[in-house]
């Protein structure tokens, strides 16, 4: 069997299994992955429900549709589905990259001579309990975890039991993976509407339908890189793209951030300044063509 046929079969298998978990598998050799699409709102739908259906976080769908009421967008309204991303500037050969600014996790894995990237939306720490940036390792995987309530949370909610057993009331969901520094977990959740929000005590949460897929495939010892990249740049089809996110936790000069990245990647001479200013001003969290 040829190498090309084997690769196609591997990709098809990954895409089929990921589709059931709502994630996306793409070639990691591409700087810009996925595609933007649209959805017509049905009666009674909210942006939160639509986001989960397309495996997006609340932040992503809200940024891409600033003119729509997230709770009552209205039957017949056209919703932008921002299922396209620029790969973060921290991609390892294998392992996880988490970009706090966009609230999204990327898992890079090698299959033969090919690198794939699988991506999921996440919820992260609040301003008071910010998720740390840095280089970590995955040191433990726990199926059906019990939640040992941290002392800081017990102070806030003394009515909680010290240990919450596995089940529907457990905020860790069905699976948890422990990182090497601080008591930070990547886990599921019993509150899926927190995906795409900064509401945790520092942990990283995935949709209940996403965490089993990631848990099964990421090995203990895997590298986990947590970054804060509100601006990303990349090239696709000879065109220069920029993706900018609103990160209220940081005092960011978006123009300097963008131009610095464009200079670093030798892309500035191919950029239309007006398109660049517009993309930075709107910050819709979608890759935007800023080529001349």
mmCIF file of C-alpha atoms in Angstrom:
data_model
loop_
_atom_site.group_PDB
_atom_site.id
_atom_site.type_symbol
_atom_site.label_atom_id
_atom_site.label_comp_id
_atom_site.label_asym_id
_atom_site.label_seq_id
_atom_site.Cartn_x
_atom_site.Cartn_y
_atom_site.Cartn_z
ATOM 1 C CA UNK A 1 0.000 0.000 0.000
ATOM 2 C CA UNK A 2 1.417 3.405 -0.970
ATOM 3 C CA UNK A 3 2.415 6.049 1.573
ATOM 4 C CA UNK A 4 -0.229 8.419 0.151
ATOM 5 C CA UNK A 5 -3.024 5.880 0.571
ATOM 6 C CA UNK A 6 -1.909 5.128 4.130
ATOM 7 C CA UNK A 7 -1.920 8.844 4.983
ATOM 8 C CA UNK A 8 -5.417 9.290 3.535
ATOM 9 C CA UNK A 9 -6.692 6.336 5.576
ATOM 10 C CA UNK A 10 -5.101 7.713 8.758
ATOM 11 C CA UNK A 11 -6.589 11.153 8.167
ATOM 12 C CA UNK A 12 -10.030 9.713 7.417
ATOM 13 C CA UNK A 13 -9.888 7.603 10.572
ATOM 14 C CA UNK A 14 -8.891 10.596 12.682
ATOM 15 C CA UNK A 15 -11.513 12.837 11.148
ATOM 16 C CA UNK A 16 -14.232 10.223 11.677
ATOM 17 C CA UNK A 17 -13.360 9.644 15.313
ATOM 18 C CA UNK A 18 -12.839 13.324 16.001
ATOM 19 C CA UNK A 19 -16.164 14.228 14.401
ATOM 20 C CA UNK A 20 -17.937 12.271 17.109
ATOM 21 C CA UNK A 21 -16.015 14.344 19.672
ATOM 22 C CA UNK A 22 -16.700 17.533 17.700
ATOM 23 C CA UNK A 23 -12.983 18.322 17.283
ATOM 24 C CA UNK A 24 -11.053 18.968 14.088
ATOM 25 C CA UNK A 25 -7.955 17.202 12.716
ATOM 26 C CA UNK A 26 -5.773 19.072 10.228
ATOM 27 C CA UNK A 27 -2.310 18.916 8.702
ATOM 28 C CA UNK A 28 0.121 20.627 11.069
ATOM 29 C CA UNK A 29 2.152 21.736 8.053
ATOM 30 C CA UNK A 30 -0.511 24.386 7.361
ATOM 31 C CA UNK A 31 -0.290 27.727 9.163
ATOM 32 C CA UNK A 32 -4.014 28.449 8.681
ATOM 33 C CA UNK A 33 -6.417 25.565 9.325
ATOM 34 C CA UNK A 34 -10.169 24.971 9.131
ATOM 35 C CA UNK A 35 -12.707 27.170 7.372
ATOM 36 C CA UNK A 36 -15.231 29.855 8.253
ATOM 37 C CA UNK A 37 -18.851 28.958 7.509
ATOM 38 C CA UNK A 38 -22.316 30.263 8.334
ATOM 39 C CA UNK A 39 -25.411 29.033 10.158
ATOM 40 C CA UNK A 40 -29.013 30.207 10.062
ATOM 41 C CA UNK A 41 -30.513 30.488 13.537
ATOM 42 C CA UNK A 42 -33.471 28.216 14.232
ATOM 43 C CA UNK A 43 -36.293 29.115 16.578
ATOM 44 C CA UNK A 44 -35.165 29.148 20.195
ATOM 45 C CA UNK A 45 -31.442 28.758 19.480
ATOM 46 C CA UNK A 46 -28.854 30.762 21.410
ATOM 47 C CA UNK A 47 -25.274 31.452 20.363
ATOM 48 C CA UNK A 48 -24.090 29.238 23.234
ATOM 49 C CA UNK A 49 -25.982 26.252 21.827
ATOM 50 C CA UNK A 50 -24.724 26.953 18.316
ATOM 51 C CA UNK A 51 -21.148 27.306 19.585
ATOM 52 C CA UNK A 52 -21.259 23.904 21.263
ATOM 53 C CA UNK A 53 -22.755 22.253 18.173
ATOM 54 C CA UNK A 54 -19.807 23.455 16.091
ATOM 55 C CA UNK A 55 -17.254 22.805 18.869
ATOM 56 C CA UNK A 56 -16.547 26.475 19.495
ATOM 57 C CA UNK A 57 -16.171 28.360 22.748
ATOM 58 C CA UNK A 58 -18.594 31.105 23.724
ATOM 59 C CA UNK A 59 -15.831 33.697 23.285
ATOM 60 C CA UNK A 60 -15.222 32.635 19.684
ATOM 61 C CA UNK A 61 -18.800 32.857 18.499
ATOM 62 C CA UNK A 62 -19.398 36.112 20.410
ATOM 63 C CA UNK A 63 -16.295 37.789 18.937
ATOM 64 C CA UNK A 64 -17.221 36.718 15.415
ATOM 65 C CA UNK A 65 -20.818 37.973 15.752
ATOM 66 C CA UNK A 66 -20.631 41.251 17.728
ATOM 67 C CA UNK A 67 -23.995 42.499 16.462
ATOM 68 C CA UNK A 68 -26.032 39.518 17.681
ATOM 69 C CA UNK A 69 -27.629 39.019 21.089
ATOM 70 C CA UNK A 70 -25.912 35.860 22.413
ATOM 71 C CA UNK A 71 -29.066 34.685 24.187
ATOM 72 C CA UNK A 72 -31.726 35.659 21.626
ATOM 73 C CA UNK A 73 -30.030 36.102 18.244
ATOM 74 C CA UNK A 74 -33.400 35.738 16.510
ATOM 75 C CA UNK A 75 -34.786 33.111 14.176
ATOM 76 C CA UNK A 76 -33.346 33.456 10.685
ATOM 77 C CA UNK A 77 -30.286 35.457 11.748
ATOM 78 C CA UNK A 78 -27.053 34.566 9.968
ATOM 79 C CA UNK A 79 -24.311 33.474 12.343
ATOM 80 C CA UNK A 80 -20.634 33.385 11.386
ATOM 81 C CA UNK A 81 -19.107 30.051 12.449
ATOM 82 C CA UNK A 82 -15.423 30.930 13.026
ATOM 83 C CA UNK A 83 -14.023 27.411 12.606
ATOM 84 C CA UNK A 84 -10.681 28.585 11.206
ATOM 85 C CA UNK A 85 -7.504 29.334 13.139
ATOM 86 C CA UNK A 86 -3.870 30.287 12.720
ATOM 87 C CA UNK A 87 -1.666 27.732 14.459
ATOM 88 C CA UNK A 88 0.079 29.275 17.524
ATOM 89 C CA UNK A 89 3.729 30.260 17.278
ATOM 90 C CA UNK A 90 4.829 27.585 19.743
ATOM 91 C CA UNK A 91 4.071 24.317 17.981
ATOM 92 C CA UNK A 92 6.169 21.358 19.244
ATOM 93 C CA UNK A 93 6.838 18.190 17.258
ATOM 94 C CA UNK A 94 4.330 16.469 19.533
ATOM 95 C CA UNK A 95 2.336 17.700 22.508
ATOM 96 C CA UNK A 96 -0.260 20.239 23.573
ATOM 97 C CA UNK A 97 -0.245 24.007 23.068
ATOM 98 C CA UNK A 98 -2.852 26.070 24.932
ATOM 99 C CA UNK A 99 -3.367 29.687 23.880
ATOM 100 C CA UNK A 100 -5.094 31.509 26.724
ATOM 101 C CA UNK A 101 -5.873 34.568 24.604
ATOM 102 C CA UNK A 102 -8.114 32.592 22.258
ATOM 103 C CA UNK A 103 -9.134 29.930 24.799
ATOM 104 C CA UNK A 104 -8.214 27.050 22.528
ATOM 105 C CA UNK A 105 -6.138 23.875 22.862
ATOM 106 C CA UNK A 106 -4.040 22.400 20.044
ATOM 107 C CA UNK A 107 -2.740 18.819 20.178
ATOM 108 C CA UNK A 108 0.122 18.055 17.786
ATOM 109 C CA UNK A 109 0.843 14.428 16.950
ATOM 110 C CA UNK A 110 3.122 12.704 14.439
ATOM 111 C CA UNK A 111 1.718 9.923 12.252
ATOM 112 C CA UNK A 112 4.512 8.391 10.198
ATOM 113 C CA UNK A 113 6.155 11.285 8.381
ATOM 114 C CA UNK A 114 3.141 13.561 8.801
ATOM 115 C CA UNK A 115 2.225 15.926 11.620
ATOM 116 C CA UNK A 116 -1.413 16.473 12.516
ATOM 117 C CA UNK A 117 -3.030 19.049 14.759
ATOM 118 C CA UNK A 118 -6.320 18.491 16.584
ATOM 119 C CA UNK A 119 -7.983 21.460 18.247
ATOM 120 C CA UNK A 120 -10.646 22.036 20.904
ATOM 121 C CA UNK A 121 -12.182 25.071 22.661
ATOM 122 C CA UNK A 122 -11.498 25.447 26.374
ATOM 123 C CA UNK A 123 -12.475 27.377 29.482
ATOM 124 C CA UNK A 124 -9.651 28.856 31.577
ATOM 125 C CA UNK A 125 -8.897 30.619 34.864
ATOM 126 C CA UNK A 126 -10.569 33.823 35.963
ATOM 127 C CA UNK A 127 -8.715 37.103 36.474
ATOM 128 C CA UNK A 128 -8.279 36.263 40.169
ATOM 129 C CA UNK A 129 -7.165 32.681 39.406
ATOM 130 C CA UNK A 130 -5.354 33.045 36.096
ATOM 131 C CA UNK A 131 -4.134 29.896 34.350
ATOM 132 C CA UNK A 132 -0.304 29.972 34.429
ATOM 133 C CA UNK A 133 1.805 30.246 31.282
ATOM 134 C CA UNK A 134 4.919 28.140 30.814
ATOM 135 C CA UNK A 135 6.257 24.712 29.907
ATOM 136 C CA UNK A 136 4.736 21.722 31.694
ATOM 137 C CA UNK A 137 4.439 17.954 31.414
ATOM 138 C CA UNK A 138 1.373 15.787 31.705
ATOM 139 C CA UNK A 139 2.115 13.622 34.744
ATOM 140 C CA UNK A 140 -1.150 11.789 35.495
ATOM 141 C CA UNK A 141 -4.352 10.681 33.753
ATOM 142 C CA UNK A 142 -7.462 9.950 35.827
ATOM 143 C CA UNK A 143 -10.672 8.399 34.543
ATOM 144 C CA UNK A 144 -13.825 9.100 36.595
ATOM 145 C CA UNK A 145 -11.915 11.436 38.937
ATOM 146 C CA UNK A 146 -13.002 12.439 42.409
ATOM 147 C CA UNK A 147 -12.732 16.168 43.099
ATOM 148 C CA UNK A 148 -10.729 16.967 46.221
ATOM 149 C CA UNK A 149 -11.955 20.480 46.895
ATOM 150 C CA UNK A 150 -9.010 22.915 47.239
ATOM 151 C CA UNK A 151 -8.771 24.979 50.425
ATOM 152 C CA UNK A 152 -9.223 28.209 48.453
ATOM 153 C CA UNK A 153 -12.581 27.018 47.120
ATOM 154 C CA UNK A 154 -13.640 25.692 50.540
ATOM 155 C CA UNK A 155 -13.192 29.237 51.874
ATOM 156 C CA UNK A 156 -15.525 30.567 49.184
ATOM 157 C CA UNK A 157 -18.039 27.725 49.486
ATOM 158 C CA UNK A 158 -17.778 26.111 52.938
ATOM 159 C CA UNK A 159 -20.953 24.125 52.260
ATOM 160 C CA UNK A 160 -19.080 21.895 49.804
ATOM 161 C CA UNK A 161 -17.949 18.412 50.870
ATOM 162 C CA UNK A 162 -14.196 17.885 51.040
ATOM 163 C CA UNK A 163 -14.412 15.261 48.297
ATOM 164 C CA UNK A 164 -16.942 15.121 45.452
ATOM 165 C CA UNK A 165 -17.204 11.587 44.002
ATOM 166 C CA UNK A 166 -17.437 10.835 40.267
ATOM 167 C CA UNK A 167 -20.811 11.623 38.766
ATOM 168 C CA UNK A 168 -22.967 14.404 37.323
ATOM 169 C CA UNK A 169 -22.202 16.788 40.215
ATOM 170 C CA UNK A 170 -18.438 16.512 39.767
ATOM 171 C CA UNK A 171 -16.985 19.659 38.112
ATOM 172 C CA UNK A 172 -14.035 17.660 36.732
ATOM 173 C CA UNK A 173 -16.324 15.697 34.447
ATOM 174 C CA UNK A 174 -15.448 12.216 33.224
ATOM 175 C CA UNK A 175 -11.683 12.581 32.734
ATOM 176 C CA UNK A 176 -8.816 14.645 34.156
ATOM 177 C CA UNK A 177 -5.122 15.066 33.298
ATOM 178 C CA UNK A 178 -2.712 16.592 35.808
ATOM 179 C CA UNK A 179 0.118 18.962 34.862
ATOM 180 C CA UNK A 180 3.564 19.033 36.452
ATOM 181 C CA UNK A 181 3.497 22.449 38.137
ATOM 182 C CA UNK A 182 0.842 23.838 40.458
ATOM 183 C CA UNK A 183 -2.406 21.989 40.908
ATOM 184 C CA UNK A 184 -3.569 22.531 37.328
ATOM 185 C CA UNK A 185 -5.713 19.985 35.499
ATOM 186 C CA UNK A 186 -7.016 19.600 31.965
ATOM 187 C CA UNK A 187 -10.457 18.098 32.517
ATOM 188 C CA UNK A 188 -14.063 17.787 31.433
ATOM 189 C CA UNK A 189 -16.888 19.690 33.075
ATOM 190 C CA UNK A 190 -20.454 19.433 34.316
ATOM 191 C CA UNK A 191 -20.966 23.070 33.274
ATOM 192 C CA UNK A 192 -20.328 23.112 29.520
ATOM 193 C CA UNK A 193 -21.395 26.749 29.157
ATOM 194 C CA UNK A 194 -18.114 27.672 30.868
ATOM 195 C CA UNK A 195 -16.155 26.644 27.767
ATOM 196 C CA UNK A 196 -14.976 29.827 26.090
ATOM 197 C CA UNK A 197 -15.105 31.756 29.362
ATOM 198 C CA UNK A 198 -12.600 32.759 32.049
ATOM 199 C CA UNK A 199 -14.373 31.286 35.050
ATOM 200 C CA UNK A 200 -12.260 28.456 36.495
ATOM 201 C CA UNK A 201 -9.824 28.500 39.417
ATOM 202 C CA UNK A 202 -6.925 27.996 36.997
ATOM 203 C CA UNK A 203 -7.737 24.642 35.419
ATOM 204 C CA UNK A 204 -8.469 24.070 31.740
ATOM 205 C CA UNK A 205 -11.897 22.617 30.971
ATOM 206 C CA UNK A 206 -13.193 20.975 27.790
ATOM 207 C CA UNK A 207 -16.684 20.077 26.632
ATOM 208 C CA UNK A 208 -17.848 16.688 27.995
ATOM 209 C CA UNK A 209 -17.865 15.276 24.453
ATOM 210 C CA UNK A 210 -14.285 16.449 23.743
ATOM 211 C CA UNK A 211 -12.309 15.360 26.801
ATOM 212 C CA UNK A 212 -12.566 11.550 26.232
ATOM 213 C CA UNK A 213 -10.989 11.833 22.775
ATOM 214 C CA UNK A 214 -8.060 13.897 24.035
ATOM 215 C CA UNK A 215 -7.646 11.751 27.166
ATOM 216 C CA UNK A 216 -7.376 8.534 25.152
ATOM 217 C CA UNK A 217 -4.664 9.861 22.837
ATOM 218 C CA UNK A 218 -2.354 12.098 24.857
ATOM 219 C CA UNK A 219 0.305 10.052 26.694
ATOM 220 C CA UNK A 220 1.640 10.659 30.181
ATOM 221 C CA UNK A 221 4.837 12.647 29.795
ATOM 222 C CA UNK A 222 3.517 14.751 26.911
ATOM 223 C CA UNK A 223 4.716 18.347 26.736
ATOM 224 C CA UNK A 224 2.104 21.000 27.539
ATOM 225 C CA UNK A 225 2.964 24.567 26.525
ATOM 226 C CA UNK A 226 0.669 27.333 27.786
ATOM 227 C CA UNK A 227 1.030 30.684 26.026
ATOM 228 C CA UNK A 228 -0.761 33.992 25.732
ATOM 229 C CA UNK A 229 -0.821 35.028 22.058
ATOM 230 C CA UNK A 230 -3.587 37.565 21.343
ATOM 231 C CA UNK A 231 -2.221 38.102 17.824
ATOM 232 C CA UNK A 232 -1.123 35.395 15.375
ATOM 233 C CA UNK A 233 0.062 35.628 11.759
ATOM 234 C CA UNK A 234 0.422 33.023 9.027
ATOM 235 C CA UNK A 235 0.534 32.402 5.291
ATOM 236 C CA UNK A 236 -1.877 30.332 3.227
ATOM 237 C CA UNK A 237 -1.958 30.124 -0.557
ATOM 238 C CA UNK A 238 0.584 32.922 -0.811
ATOM 239 C CA UNK A 239 -1.611 35.303 1.209
ATOM 240 C CA UNK A 240 -0.813 36.819 4.607
ATOM 241 C CA UNK A 241 -3.373 36.322 7.384
ATOM 242 C CA UNK A 242 -3.731 37.819 10.848
ATOM 243 C CA UNK A 243 -5.912 36.639 13.742
ATOM 244 C CA UNK A 244 -6.498 38.983 16.687
ATOM 245 C CA UNK A 245 -8.358 38.292 19.937
ATOM 246 C CA UNK A 246 -9.656 40.542 22.684
ATOM 247 C CA UNK A 247 -7.713 39.750 25.865
ATOM 248 C CA UNK A 248 -8.927 42.019 28.647
ATOM 249 C CA UNK A 249 -6.380 40.576 31.097
ATOM 250 C CA UNK A 250 -3.474 42.172 29.230
ATOM 251 C CA UNK A 251 -2.627 45.777 28.321
ATOM 252 C CA UNK A 252 -1.754 45.089 24.693
ATOM 253 C CA UNK A 253 -0.569 47.390 21.931
ATOM 254 C CA UNK A 254 -2.111 45.329 19.138
ATOM 255 C CA UNK A 255 -0.453 47.282 16.327
ATOM 256 C CA UNK A 256 3.045 46.843 17.764
ATOM 257 C CA UNK A 257 2.312 43.188 18.512
ATOM 258 C CA UNK A 258 1.147 42.598 14.933
ATOM 259 C CA UNK A 259 3.943 44.485 13.200
ATOM 260 C CA UNK A 260 6.532 42.758 15.384
ATOM 261 C CA UNK A 261 5.237 39.346 14.328
ATOM 262 C CA UNK A 262 5.056 40.359 10.668
ATOM 263 C CA UNK A 263 8.649 41.620 10.750
ATOM 264 C CA UNK A 264 9.822 38.491 12.580
ATOM 265 C CA UNK A 265 8.276 36.301 9.869
ATOM 266 C CA UNK A 266 9.430 38.531 6.962
ATOM 267 C CA UNK A 267 5.828 39.258 5.972
ATOM 268 C CA UNK A 268 5.455 43.005 6.509
ATOM 269 C CA UNK A 269 6.258 44.003 2.914
ATOM 270 C CA UNK A 270 3.347 41.917 1.659
ATOM 271 C CA UNK A 271 0.755 43.559 3.936
ATOM 272 C CA UNK A 272 -1.899 46.167 3.131
ATOM 273 C CA UNK A 273 -1.766 48.684 6.010
ATOM 274 C CA UNK A 274 -5.471 49.562 5.823
ATOM 275 C CA UNK A 275 -6.484 45.893 6.005
ATOM 276 C CA UNK A 276 -4.117 45.406 8.939
ATOM 277 C CA UNK A 277 -5.582 48.342 10.894
ATOM 278 C CA UNK A 278 -9.142 47.114 10.244
ATOM 279 C CA UNK A 279 -8.401 43.550 11.353
ATOM 280 C CA UNK A 280 -6.707 44.760 14.537
ATOM 281 C CA UNK A 281 -9.517 47.194 15.279
ATOM 282 C CA UNK A 282 -12.285 44.612 14.842
ATOM 283 C CA UNK A 283 -10.462 41.717 16.567
ATOM 284 C CA UNK A 284 -13.060 39.136 15.546
ATOM 285 C CA UNK A 285 -10.839 36.154 16.325
ATOM 286 C CA UNK A 286 -10.914 34.950 12.703
ATOM 287 C CA UNK A 287 -7.960 34.716 10.286
ATOM 288 C CA UNK A 288 -8.223 37.772 8.010
ATOM 289 C CA UNK A 289 -6.435 38.226 4.681
ATOM 290 C CA UNK A 290 -4.322 41.397 4.980
ATOM 291 C CA UNK A 291 -2.294 40.930 1.794
ATOM 292 C CA UNK A 292 -1.587 43.742 -0.646
#
